[in-house]
Amino acid sequence: MRAQFVLSEIWIGLRRNLTMTIAVILTTAVSLALFGTGLLIRSQVNAMKDYWFDKVEVTVFLCTSSSSSARCKDNGPATDDQKGQIQRDLQAMPQVRRVYYESQEAAYQRFKSQFRNSTALVQVTRPGDIPDSFRVKLSRPQEYRVVASAVAGRPGVDSVLDEQASLERFFTMLNGLRNAAIGVALLQIVAAILLIGNTIRLAAYNRRRETGIMRLVGASNFYIQLPFLLEGAVAGLIGGGIASTLLVAVKLLFVDRLRSSFLTVAWIGWESVIQVIALQLIAGVLISALASFVTLRRYLRV
């Protein structure tokens, strides 16, 4: 009987303040969807970092007769002794897993393969324009600066290309997007809390006669507050469900389509989405219930 009464009160409360209830649900859904998107972006960034940083290389370009840098013009092309010493020093570093030597001809062939769709660029590039180099595979990619600084400026070295520096700028941009999404989500959550509080306060005011009668017949504080708490929790749960549906749509319509187009990129899987969905549903219920509880403590005199 008591359970039936509580459920009926929940339904009456949600229906009586239908406009406010819809506003609460939509605000909660938007805030949780943005928050979940931020979490998914974080998971995607971490997956891509683990994948790409494991493949990152440091490329040491050597001086050739066509090098334009002042150092190479003054000292001339790299000698065999200089090349051998650079290779031995690189191989001796604990941060280095493997060192490959790439001749000018091999580098030119790789260049033509990479830019085979840019015919004009390939035609104006001569084999001598691309220097020979050492391509260094790292065992500890996070210490790429140690390797780069160890060979930069040495005799026979024209320049050092650090792929991880470029990747870090890219991931910094992605982290900025993540932080922006979470920041907007937090503002939306604050708005949702205020809206939930106002809705529950209005519901408590509209039902002040019923709660007064319940108090007179000896109902406990918890029993009087329970319908209001559950109203907020149900609205939050529905909002979390909508947000979860939006995340599933993002995974199906965007992530999976991008995965089929960019096969070499590490993409998040369903396990990450399910974890975020569970967090969204829990957060939706807890935020709404807590906002309702705090409001009732202030406005429902029981």
PDB file of C-alpha atoms in Angstrom:
ATOM      1  CA  MET A   1       0.000   0.000   0.000  1.00  0.00           C
ATOM      2  CA  ARG A   2       2.757   2.414   0.941  1.00  0.00           C
ATOM      3  CA  ALA A   3       4.721   1.620  -2.212  1.00  0.00           C
ATOM      4  CA  GLN A   4       1.612   2.178  -4.317  1.00  0.00           C
ATOM      5  CA  PHE A   5       1.029   5.528  -2.608  1.00  0.00           C
ATOM      6  CA  VAL A   6       4.632   6.660  -3.186  1.00  0.00           C
ATOM      7  CA  LEU A   7       4.502   5.669  -6.847  1.00  0.00           C
ATOM      8  CA  SER A   8       1.197   7.456  -7.350  1.00  0.00           C
ATOM      9  CA  GLU A   9       2.622  10.585  -5.738  1.00  0.00           C
ATOM     10  CA  ILE A  10       5.632  10.446  -8.043  1.00  0.00           C
ATOM     11  CA  TRP A  11       3.392  10.207 -11.107  1.00  0.00           C
ATOM     12  CA  ILE A  12       1.142  13.020  -9.889  1.00  0.00           C
ATOM     13  CA  GLY A  13       4.142  15.247  -9.197  1.00  0.00           C
ATOM     14  CA  LEU A  14       5.742  14.647 -12.577  1.00  0.00           C
ATOM     15  CA  ARG A  15       2.452  15.178 -14.415  1.00  0.00           C
ATOM     16  CA  ARG A  16       1.423  18.246 -12.411  1.00  0.00           C
ATOM     17  CA  ASN A  17       4.678  20.070 -13.233  1.00  0.00           C
ATOM     18  CA  LEU A  18       5.029  18.650 -16.717  1.00  0.00           C
ATOM     19  CA  THR A  19       6.693  21.680 -18.299  1.00  0.00           C
ATOM     20  CA  MET A  20       9.253  21.987 -15.502  1.00  0.00           C
ATOM     21  CA  THR A  21       9.833  18.232 -15.565  1.00  0.00           C
ATOM     22  CA  ILE A  22      10.578  18.293 -19.288  1.00  0.00           C
ATOM     23  CA  ALA A  23      12.939  21.236 -18.751  1.00  0.00           C
ATOM     24  CA  VAL A  24      14.755  19.313 -15.991  1.00  0.00           C
ATOM     25  CA  ILE A  25      15.062  16.192 -18.154  1.00  0.00           C
ATOM     26  CA  LEU A  26      16.385  18.083 -21.185  1.00  0.00           C
ATOM     27  CA  THR A  27      18.844  20.185 -19.169  1.00  0.00           C
ATOM     28  CA  THR A  28      20.124  17.088 -17.396  1.00  0.00           C
ATOM     29  CA  ALA A  29      20.392  15.212 -20.694  1.00  0.00           C
ATOM     30  CA  VAL A  30      22.387  17.975 -22.378  1.00  0.00           C
ATOM     31  CA  SER A  31      24.745  18.424 -19.422  1.00  0.00           C
ATOM     32  CA  LEU A  32      25.364  14.685 -19.043  1.00  0.00           C
ATOM     33  CA  ALA A  33      25.799  14.259 -22.812  1.00  0.00           C
ATOM     34  CA  LEU A  34      28.476  16.972 -22.859  1.00  0.00           C
ATOM     35  CA  PHE A  35      30.112  15.479 -19.784  1.00  0.00           C
ATOM     36  CA  GLY A  36      30.082  12.023 -21.359  1.00  0.00           C
ATOM     37  CA  THR A  37      31.489  13.424 -24.601  1.00  0.00           C
ATOM     38  CA  GLY A  38      34.356  14.946 -22.659  1.00  0.00           C
ATOM     39  CA  LEU A  39      35.073  11.588 -21.014  1.00  0.00           C
ATOM     40  CA  LEU A  40      34.975   9.812 -24.388  1.00  0.00           C
ATOM     41  CA  ILE A  41      37.365  12.386 -25.870  1.00  0.00           C
ATOM     42  CA  ARG A  42      39.716  11.721 -22.949  1.00  0.00           C
ATOM     43  CA  SER A  43      39.544   7.971 -23.594  1.00  0.00           C
ATOM     44  CA  GLN A  44      40.128   8.541 -27.324  1.00  0.00           C
ATOM     45  CA  VAL A  45      43.127  10.791 -26.663  1.00  0.00           C
ATOM     46  CA  ASN A  46      44.647   8.208 -24.305  1.00  0.00           C
ATOM     47  CA  ALA A  47      44.108   5.413 -26.851  1.00  0.00           C
ATOM     48  CA  MET A  48      45.680   7.457 -29.641  1.00  0.00           C
ATOM     49  CA  LYS A  49      48.604   8.493 -27.429  1.00  0.00           C
ATOM     50  CA  ASP A  50      49.378   4.891 -26.521  1.00  0.00           C
ATOM     51  CA  TYR A  51      49.190   3.899 -30.198  1.00  0.00           C
ATOM     52  CA  TRP A  52      51.037   6.759 -31.867  1.00  0.00           C
ATOM     53  CA  PHE A  53      53.666   7.401 -29.225  1.00  0.00           C
ATOM     54  CA  ASP A  54      54.626   3.746 -29.474  1.00  0.00           C
ATOM     55  CA  LYS A  55      55.267   4.290 -33.193  1.00  0.00           C
ATOM     56  CA  VAL A  56      56.973   7.665 -32.939  1.00  0.00           C
ATOM     57  CA  GLU A  57      60.454   8.029 -34.428  1.00  0.00           C
ATOM     58  CA  VAL A  58      63.244  10.560 -34.256  1.00  0.00           C
ATOM     59  CA  THR A  59      64.720  11.210 -37.701  1.00  0.00           C
ATOM     60  CA  VAL A  60      68.292  12.487 -37.886  1.00  0.00           C
ATOM     61  CA  PHE A  61      68.901  14.109 -41.280  1.00  0.00           C
ATOM     62  CA  LEU A  62      72.529  14.116 -42.396  1.00  0.00           C
ATOM     63  CA  CYS A  63      74.431  16.786 -44.276  1.00  0.00           C
ATOM     64  CA  THR A  64      74.628  16.343 -48.052  1.00  0.00           C
ATOM     65  CA  SER A  65      76.082  18.363 -50.885  1.00  0.00           C
ATOM     66  CA  SER A  66      72.680  19.994 -51.449  1.00  0.00           C
ATOM     67  CA  SER A  67      71.991  20.864 -47.778  1.00  0.00           C
ATOM     68  CA  SER A  68      71.096  24.533 -47.283  1.00  0.00           C
ATOM     69  CA  SER A  69      71.995  24.923 -43.589  1.00  0.00           C
ATOM     70  CA  ALA A  70      75.052  27.023 -42.727  1.00  0.00           C
ATOM     71  CA  ARG A  71      76.537  24.177 -40.684  1.00  0.00           C
ATOM     72  CA  CYS A  72      76.456  21.748 -43.591  1.00  0.00           C
ATOM     73  CA  LYS A  73      77.759  24.343 -46.048  1.00  0.00           C
ATOM     74  CA  ASP A  74      80.734  25.075 -43.786  1.00  0.00           C
ATOM     75  CA  ASN A  75      81.614  21.460 -42.933  1.00  0.00           C
ATOM     76  CA  GLY A  76      80.482  19.674 -46.077  1.00  0.00           C
ATOM     77  CA  PRO A  77      78.578  16.384 -46.416  1.00  0.00           C
ATOM     78  CA  ALA A  78      78.626  13.865 -43.589  1.00  0.00           C
ATOM     79  CA  THR A  79      81.565  11.469 -43.852  1.00  0.00           C
ATOM     80  CA  ASP A  80      81.348   7.713 -43.371  1.00  0.00           C
ATOM     81  CA  ASP A  81      83.211   8.052 -40.061  1.00  0.00           C
ATOM     82  CA  GLN A  82      80.721  10.625 -38.820  1.00  0.00           C
ATOM     83  CA  LYS A  83      77.795   8.460 -39.874  1.00  0.00           C
ATOM     84  CA  GLY A  84      79.273   5.427 -38.148  1.00  0.00           C
ATOM     85  CA  GLN A  85      79.936   7.342 -34.935  1.00  0.00           C
ATOM     86  CA  ILE A  86      76.422   8.808 -34.873  1.00  0.00           C
ATOM     87  CA  GLN A  87      74.898   5.367 -35.398  1.00  0.00           C
ATOM     88  CA  ARG A  88      77.016   3.791 -32.650  1.00  0.00           C
ATOM     89  CA  ASP A  89      76.192   6.556 -30.194  1.00  0.00           C
ATOM     90  CA  LEU A  90      72.477   6.223 -30.912  1.00  0.00           C
ATOM     91  CA  GLN A  91      72.518   2.457 -30.522  1.00  0.00           C
ATOM     92  CA  ALA A  92      74.263   2.815 -27.162  1.00  0.00           C
ATOM     93  CA  MET A  93      71.476   4.977 -25.700  1.00  0.00           C
ATOM     94  CA  PRO A  94      69.016   3.141 -23.408  1.00  0.00           C
ATOM     95  CA  GLN A  95      66.116   5.147 -24.862  1.00  0.00           C
ATOM     96  CA  VAL A  96      66.743   3.725 -28.356  1.00  0.00           C
ATOM     97  CA  ARG A  97      65.264   0.436 -29.501  1.00  0.00           C
ATOM     98  CA  ARG A  98      66.526   0.328 -33.082  1.00  0.00           C
ATOM     99  CA  VAL A  99      68.363   2.549 -35.576  1.00  0.00           C
ATOM    100  CA  TYR A 100      67.746   2.375 -39.327  1.00  0.00           C
ATOM    101  CA  TYR A 101      69.948   4.027 -41.921  1.00  0.00           C
ATOM    102  CA  GLU A 102      68.021   5.327 -44.937  1.00  0.00           C
ATOM    103  CA  SER A 103      69.995   6.334 -48.005  1.00  0.00           C
ATOM    104  CA  GLN A 104      69.019   9.211 -50.277  1.00  0.00           C
ATOM    105  CA  GLU A 105      67.725   6.821 -52.924  1.00  0.00           C
ATOM    106  CA  ALA A 106      65.613   4.866 -50.404  1.00  0.00           C
ATOM    107  CA  ALA A 107      64.311   8.130 -48.937  1.00  0.00           C
ATOM    108  CA  TYR A 108      63.367   9.362 -52.406  1.00  0.00           C
ATOM    109  CA  GLN A 109      61.506   6.149 -53.206  1.00  0.00           C
ATOM    110  CA  ARG A 110      59.585   6.396 -49.921  1.00  0.00           C
ATOM    111  CA  PHE A 111      58.803  10.043 -50.694  1.00  0.00           C
ATOM    112  CA  LYS A 112      57.373   9.108 -54.097  1.00  0.00           C
ATOM    113  CA  SER A 113      55.254   6.394 -52.510  1.00  0.00           C
ATOM    114  CA  GLN A 114      53.877   8.712 -49.814  1.00  0.00           C
ATOM    115  CA  PHE A 115      53.066  11.530 -52.265  1.00  0.00           C
ATOM    116  CA  ARG A 116      52.075   9.439 -55.269  1.00  0.00           C
ATOM    117  CA  ASN A 117      48.828  11.429 -55.536  1.00  0.00           C
ATOM    118  CA  SER A 118      50.726  14.732 -55.695  1.00  0.00           C
ATOM    119  CA  THR A 119      52.270  14.367 -59.145  1.00  0.00           C
ATOM    120  CA  ALA A 120      53.468  17.976 -59.397  1.00  0.00           C
ATOM    121  CA  LEU A 121      55.340  17.758 -56.090  1.00  0.00           C
ATOM    122  CA  VAL A 122      57.059  14.515 -57.085  1.00  0.00           C
ATOM    123  CA  GLN A 123      58.075  15.941 -60.450  1.00  0.00           C
ATOM    124  CA  VAL A 124      59.834  18.985 -58.986  1.00  0.00           C
ATOM    125  CA  THR A 125      61.629  16.967 -56.296  1.00  0.00           C
ATOM    126  CA  ARG A 126      64.955  15.408 -57.259  1.00  0.00           C
ATOM    127  CA  PRO A 127      66.571  12.403 -55.526  1.00  0.00           C
ATOM    128  CA  GLY A 128      69.333  14.632 -54.167  1.00  0.00           C
ATOM    129  CA  ASP A 129      66.847  16.977 -52.489  1.00  0.00           C
ATOM    130  CA  ILE A 130      66.035  14.446 -49.781  1.00  0.00           C
ATOM    131  CA  PRO A 131      68.991  13.747 -47.463  1.00  0.00           C
ATOM    132  CA  ASP A 132      69.982  10.385 -46.116  1.00  0.00           C
ATOM    133  CA  SER A 133      69.078   9.906 -42.483  1.00  0.00           C
ATOM    134  CA  PHE A 134      68.967   7.733 -39.401  1.00  0.00           C
ATOM    135  CA  ARG A 135      65.451   6.764 -38.354  1.00  0.00           C
ATOM    136  CA  VAL A 136      65.488   6.055 -34.642  1.00  0.00           C
ATOM    137  CA  LYS A 137      62.850   3.837 -33.044  1.00  0.00           C
ATOM    138  CA  LEU A 138      62.497   4.613 -29.329  1.00  0.00           C
ATOM    139  CA  SER A 139      62.036   2.141 -26.498  1.00  0.00           C
ATOM    140  CA  ARG A 140      60.974   4.990 -24.210  1.00  0.00           C
ATOM    141  CA  PRO A 141      59.120   7.466 -26.432  1.00  0.00           C
ATOM    142  CA  GLN A 142      58.513   9.913 -23.583  1.00  0.00           C
ATOM    143  CA  GLU A 143      62.287  10.582 -23.497  1.00  0.00           C
ATOM    144  CA  TYR A 144      62.516  11.627 -27.139  1.00  0.00           C
ATOM    145  CA  ARG A 145      64.076  14.985 -26.197  1.00  0.00           C
ATOM    146  CA  VAL A 146      67.093  13.203 -24.709  1.00  0.00           C
ATOM    147  CA  VAL A 147      67.741  11.436 -28.016  1.00  0.00           C
ATOM    148  CA  ALA A 148      67.150  14.537 -30.120  1.00  0.00           C
ATOM    149  CA  SER A 149      69.457  16.728 -28.035  1.00  0.00           C
ATOM    150  CA  ALA A 150      72.198  14.071 -28.086  1.00  0.00           C
ATOM    151  CA  VAL A 151      72.657  14.341 -31.865  1.00  0.00           C
ATOM    152  CA  ALA A 152      71.441  17.846 -32.724  1.00  0.00           C
ATOM    153  CA  GLY A 153      74.298  20.108 -33.792  1.00  0.00           C
ATOM    154  CA  ARG A 154      76.865  17.350 -34.166  1.00  0.00           C
ATOM    155  CA  PRO A 155      79.230  17.318 -37.165  1.00  0.00           C
ATOM    156  CA  GLY A 156      77.475  15.703 -40.110  1.00  0.00           C
ATOM    157  CA  VAL A 157      73.970  16.322 -38.748  1.00  0.00           C
ATOM    158  CA  ASP A 158      71.785  18.740 -40.686  1.00  0.00           C
ATOM    159  CA  SER A 159      68.625  18.655 -38.551  1.00  0.00           C
ATOM    160  CA  VAL A 160      66.587  16.431 -36.244  1.00  0.00           C
ATOM    161  CA  LEU A 161      62.905  15.811 -36.903  1.00  0.00           C
ATOM    162  CA  ASP A 162      60.947  15.096 -33.758  1.00  0.00           C
ATOM    163  CA  GLU A 163      57.584  13.519 -34.601  1.00  0.00           C
ATOM    164  CA  GLN A 164      56.417  13.483 -31.003  1.00  0.00           C
ATOM    165  CA  ALA A 165      56.588  17.261 -30.729  1.00  0.00           C
ATOM    166  CA  SER A 166      54.085  17.495 -33.596  1.00  0.00           C
ATOM    167  CA  LEU A 167      51.897  14.832 -32.005  1.00  0.00           C
ATOM    168  CA  GLU A 168      51.913  16.657 -28.683  1.00  0.00           C
ATOM    169  CA  ARG A 169      50.574  19.807 -30.328  1.00  0.00           C
ATOM    170  CA  PHE A 170      47.783  17.720 -31.868  1.00  0.00           C
ATOM    171  CA  PHE A 171      46.933  16.076 -28.554  1.00  0.00           C
ATOM    172  CA  THR A 172      47.041  19.448 -26.805  1.00  0.00           C
ATOM    173  CA  MET A 173      44.307  20.587 -29.188  1.00  0.00           C
ATOM    174  CA  LEU A 174      42.246  17.461 -28.432  1.00  0.00           C
ATOM    175  CA  ASN A 175      42.709  17.986 -24.696  1.00  0.00           C
ATOM    176  CA  GLY A 176      41.482  21.550 -25.155  1.00  0.00           C
ATOM    177  CA  LEU A 177      38.320  20.255 -26.820  1.00  0.00           C
ATOM    178  CA  ARG A 178      37.848  17.781 -23.983  1.00  0.00           C
ATOM    179  CA  ASN A 179      38.264  20.475 -21.337  1.00  0.00           C
ATOM    180  CA  ALA A 180      35.857  22.776 -23.183  1.00  0.00           C
ATOM    181  CA  ALA A 181      33.205  20.032 -23.349  1.00  0.00           C
ATOM    182  CA  ILE A 182      33.593  19.198 -19.650  1.00  0.00           C
ATOM    183  CA  GLY A 183      33.589  22.891 -18.716  1.00  0.00           C
ATOM    184  CA  VAL A 184      30.328  23.544 -20.552  1.00  0.00           C
ATOM    185  CA  ALA A 185      28.911  20.346 -19.053  1.00  0.00           C
ATOM    186  CA  LEU A 186      29.707  21.516 -15.521  1.00  0.00           C
ATOM    187  CA  LEU A 187      27.912  24.805 -16.169  1.00  0.00           C
ATOM    188  CA  GLN A 188      24.954  22.851 -17.517  1.00  0.00           C
ATOM    189  CA  ILE A 189      24.990  20.603 -14.443  1.00  0.00           C
ATOM    190  CA  VAL A 190      24.854  23.667 -12.191  1.00  0.00           C
ATOM    191  CA  ALA A 191      21.903  24.939 -14.230  1.00  0.00           C
ATOM    192  CA  ALA A 192      20.245  21.513 -13.954  1.00  0.00           C
ATOM    193  CA  ILE A 193      20.724  21.484 -10.154  1.00  0.00           C
ATOM    194  CA  LEU A 194      19.145  24.918  -9.813  1.00  0.00           C
ATOM    195  CA  LEU A 195      16.271  23.922 -12.082  1.00  0.00           C
ATOM    196  CA  ILE A 196      15.713  20.672 -10.194  1.00  0.00           C
ATOM    197  CA  GLY A 197      15.706  22.541  -6.903  1.00  0.00           C
ATOM    198  CA  ASN A 198      13.190  25.055  -8.196  1.00  0.00           C
ATOM    199  CA  THR A 199      10.964  22.285  -9.581  1.00  0.00           C
ATOM    200  CA  ILE A 200      10.966  20.339  -6.314  1.00  0.00           C
ATOM    201  CA  ARG A 201      10.327  23.519  -4.325  1.00  0.00           C
ATOM    202  CA  LEU A 202       7.344  24.289  -6.544  1.00  0.00           C
ATOM    203  CA  ALA A 203       6.063  20.729  -6.171  1.00  0.00           C
ATOM    204  CA  ALA A 204       6.417  20.908  -2.402  1.00  0.00           C
ATOM    205  CA  TYR A 205       4.513  24.201  -2.338  1.00  0.00           C
ATOM    206  CA  ASN A 206       1.699  22.839  -4.510  1.00  0.00           C
ATOM    207  CA  ARG A 207       1.337  19.828  -2.244  1.00  0.00           C
ATOM    208  CA  ARG A 208       1.760  21.623   1.065  1.00  0.00           C
ATOM    209  CA  ARG A 209      -1.787  20.650   2.101  1.00  0.00           C
ATOM    210  CA  GLU A 210      -1.168  16.951   1.504  1.00  0.00           C
ATOM    211  CA  THR A 211       2.155  17.016   3.338  1.00  0.00           C
ATOM    212  CA  GLY A 212       0.530  18.879   6.220  1.00  0.00           C
ATOM    213  CA  ILE A 213      -2.124  16.170   6.550  1.00  0.00           C
ATOM    214  CA  MET A 214       0.537  13.452   6.370  1.00  0.00           C
ATOM    215  CA  ARG A 215       2.458  15.187   9.145  1.00  0.00           C
ATOM    216  CA  LEU A 216      -0.681  15.380  11.317  1.00  0.00           C
ATOM    217  CA  VAL A 217      -1.369  11.644  10.983  1.00  0.00           C
ATOM    218  CA  GLY A 218       2.170  10.826  12.075  1.00  0.00           C
ATOM    219  CA  ALA A 219       4.019  10.188   8.806  1.00  0.00           C
ATOM    220  CA  SER A 220       7.799  10.238   9.167  1.00  0.00           C
ATOM    221  CA  ASN A 221       9.944  12.918   7.583  1.00  0.00           C
ATOM    222  CA  PHE A 222      11.513  10.370   5.236  1.00  0.00           C
ATOM    223  CA  TYR A 223       8.112   9.081   4.112  1.00  0.00           C
ATOM    224  CA  ILE A 224       6.923  12.614   3.335  1.00  0.00           C
ATOM    225  CA  GLN A 225      10.125  13.521   1.461  1.00  0.00           C
ATOM    226  CA  LEU A 226      10.450  10.243  -0.445  1.00  0.00           C
ATOM    227  CA  PRO A 227       8.056  11.055  -3.339  1.00  0.00           C
ATOM    228  CA  PHE A 228       9.885  14.335  -4.009  1.00  0.00           C
ATOM    229  CA  LEU A 229      13.284  12.663  -3.892  1.00  0.00           C
ATOM    230  CA  LEU A 230      12.135   9.962  -6.282  1.00  0.00           C
ATOM    231  CA  GLU A 231      10.610  12.545  -8.634  1.00  0.00           C
ATOM    232  CA  GLY A 232      14.032  14.162  -8.986  1.00  0.00           C
ATOM    233  CA  ALA A 233      15.735  10.790  -9.307  1.00  0.00           C
ATOM    234  CA  VAL A 234      13.332   9.628 -12.034  1.00  0.00           C
ATOM    235  CA  ALA A 235      13.801  12.858 -13.982  1.00  0.00           C
ATOM    236  CA  GLY A 236      17.575  12.497 -13.656  1.00  0.00           C
ATOM    237  CA  LEU A 237      17.423   8.872 -14.742  1.00  0.00           C
ATOM    238  CA  ILE A 238      15.422   9.768 -17.842  1.00  0.00           C
ATOM    239  CA  GLY A 239      17.868  12.574 -18.619  1.00  0.00           C
ATOM    240  CA  GLY A 240      20.769  10.172 -18.196  1.00  0.00           C
ATOM    241  CA  GLY A 241      19.035   7.698 -20.495  1.00  0.00           C
ATOM    242  CA  ILE A 242      18.642  10.333 -23.205  1.00  0.00           C
ATOM    243  CA  ALA A 243      22.286  11.341 -22.814  1.00  0.00           C
ATOM    244  CA  SER A 244      23.318   7.688 -23.078  1.00  0.00           C
ATOM    245  CA  THR A 245      21.277   7.306 -26.265  1.00  0.00           C
ATOM    246  CA  LEU A 246      23.091  10.320 -27.720  1.00  0.00           C
ATOM    247  CA  LEU A 247      26.463   8.754 -26.876  1.00  0.00           C
ATOM    248  CA  VAL A 248      25.476   5.499 -28.581  1.00  0.00           C
ATOM    249  CA  ALA A 249      24.483   7.527 -31.643  1.00  0.00           C
ATOM    250  CA  VAL A 250      27.869   9.281 -31.614  1.00  0.00           C
ATOM    251  CA  LYS A 251      29.633   5.919 -31.453  1.00  0.00           C
ATOM    252  CA  LEU A 252      27.605   4.438 -34.325  1.00  0.00           C
ATOM    253  CA  LEU A 253      27.372   7.467 -36.607  1.00  0.00           C
ATOM    254  CA  PHE A 254      30.792   9.043 -36.117  1.00  0.00           C
ATOM    255  CA  VAL A 255      33.372   6.855 -34.374  1.00  0.00           C
ATOM    256  CA  ASP A 256      32.567   3.641 -36.246  1.00  0.00           C
ATOM    257  CA  ARG A 257      32.447   5.448 -39.599  1.00  0.00           C
ATOM    258  CA  LEU A 258      35.774   7.131 -38.912  1.00  0.00           C
ATOM    259  CA  ARG A 259      37.204   3.770 -37.861  1.00  0.00           C
ATOM    260  CA  SER A 260      36.406   2.293 -41.280  1.00  0.00           C
ATOM    261  CA  SER A 261      38.065   5.256 -43.014  1.00  0.00           C
ATOM    262  CA  PHE A 262      41.165   5.495 -40.797  1.00  0.00           C
ATOM    263  CA  LEU A 263      42.162   1.923 -40.082  1.00  0.00           C
ATOM    264  CA  THR A 264      45.598   2.846 -38.699  1.00  0.00           C
ATOM    265  CA  VAL A 265      44.137   4.925 -35.859  1.00  0.00           C
ATOM    266  CA  ALA A 266      43.381   3.395 -32.460  1.00  0.00           C
ATOM    267  CA  TRP A 267      39.701   4.062 -31.700  1.00  0.00           C
ATOM    268  CA  ILE A 268      37.727   3.639 -28.500  1.00  0.00           C
ATOM    269  CA  GLY A 269      35.576   0.512 -28.205  1.00  0.00           C
ATOM    270  CA  TRP A 270      32.176  -0.216 -26.750  1.00  0.00           C
ATOM    271  CA  GLU A 271      33.668  -0.932 -23.323  1.00  0.00           C
ATOM    272  CA  SER A 272      34.603   2.757 -22.976  1.00  0.00           C
ATOM    273  CA  VAL A 273      31.127   3.844 -24.084  1.00  0.00           C
ATOM    274  CA  ILE A 274      29.429   1.449 -21.641  1.00  0.00           C
ATOM    275  CA  GLN A 275      31.550   2.733 -18.756  1.00  0.00           C
ATOM    276  CA  VAL A 276      30.594   6.330 -19.561  1.00  0.00           C
ATOM    277  CA  ILE A 277      26.915   5.379 -19.917  1.00  0.00           C
ATOM    278  CA  ALA A 278      26.925   3.734 -16.485  1.00  0.00           C
ATOM    279  CA  LEU A 279      28.556   6.831 -15.027  1.00  0.00           C
ATOM    280  CA  GLN A 280      25.985   9.068 -16.732  1.00  0.00           C
ATOM    281  CA  LEU A 281      23.022   7.129 -15.339  1.00  0.00           C
ATOM    282  CA  ILE A 282      24.462   7.091 -11.816  1.00  0.00           C
ATOM    283  CA  ALA A 283      25.349  10.791 -12.010  1.00  0.00           C
ATOM    284  CA  GLY A 284      21.880  11.684 -13.307  1.00  0.00           C
ATOM    285  CA  VAL A 285      20.152   9.939 -10.416  1.00  0.00           C
ATOM    286  CA  LEU A 286      22.560  11.173  -7.720  1.00  0.00           C
ATOM    287  CA  ILE A 287      22.648  14.808  -8.872  1.00  0.00           C
ATOM    288  CA  SER A 288      18.856  14.998  -9.088  1.00  0.00           C
ATOM    289  CA  ALA A 289      18.276  13.197  -5.784  1.00  0.00           C
ATOM    290  CA  LEU A 290      20.830  15.308  -3.909  1.00  0.00           C
ATOM    291  CA  ALA A 291      19.459  18.541  -5.378  1.00  0.00           C
ATOM    292  CA  SER A 292      15.976  17.457  -4.314  1.00  0.00           C
ATOM    293  CA  PHE A 293      17.150  16.534  -0.812  1.00  0.00           C
ATOM    294  CA  VAL A 294      18.894  19.857  -0.238  1.00  0.00           C
ATOM    295  CA  THR A 295      15.862  21.767  -1.508  1.00  0.00           C
ATOM    296  CA  LEU A 296      13.491  19.806   0.722  1.00  0.00           C
ATOM    297  CA  ARG A 297      15.634  20.476   3.770  1.00  0.00           C
ATOM    298  CA  ARG A 298      15.210  24.191   3.157  1.00  0.00           C
ATOM    299  CA  TYR A 299      11.664  24.498   1.874  1.00  0.00           C
ATOM    300  CA  LEU A 300       9.702  21.531   3.194  1.00  0.00           C
ATOM    301  CA  ARG A 301       9.133  22.163   6.872  1.00  0.00           C
ATOM    302  CA  VAL A 302       8.691  18.716   8.336  1.00  0.00           C
TER     303      VAL A 302
END
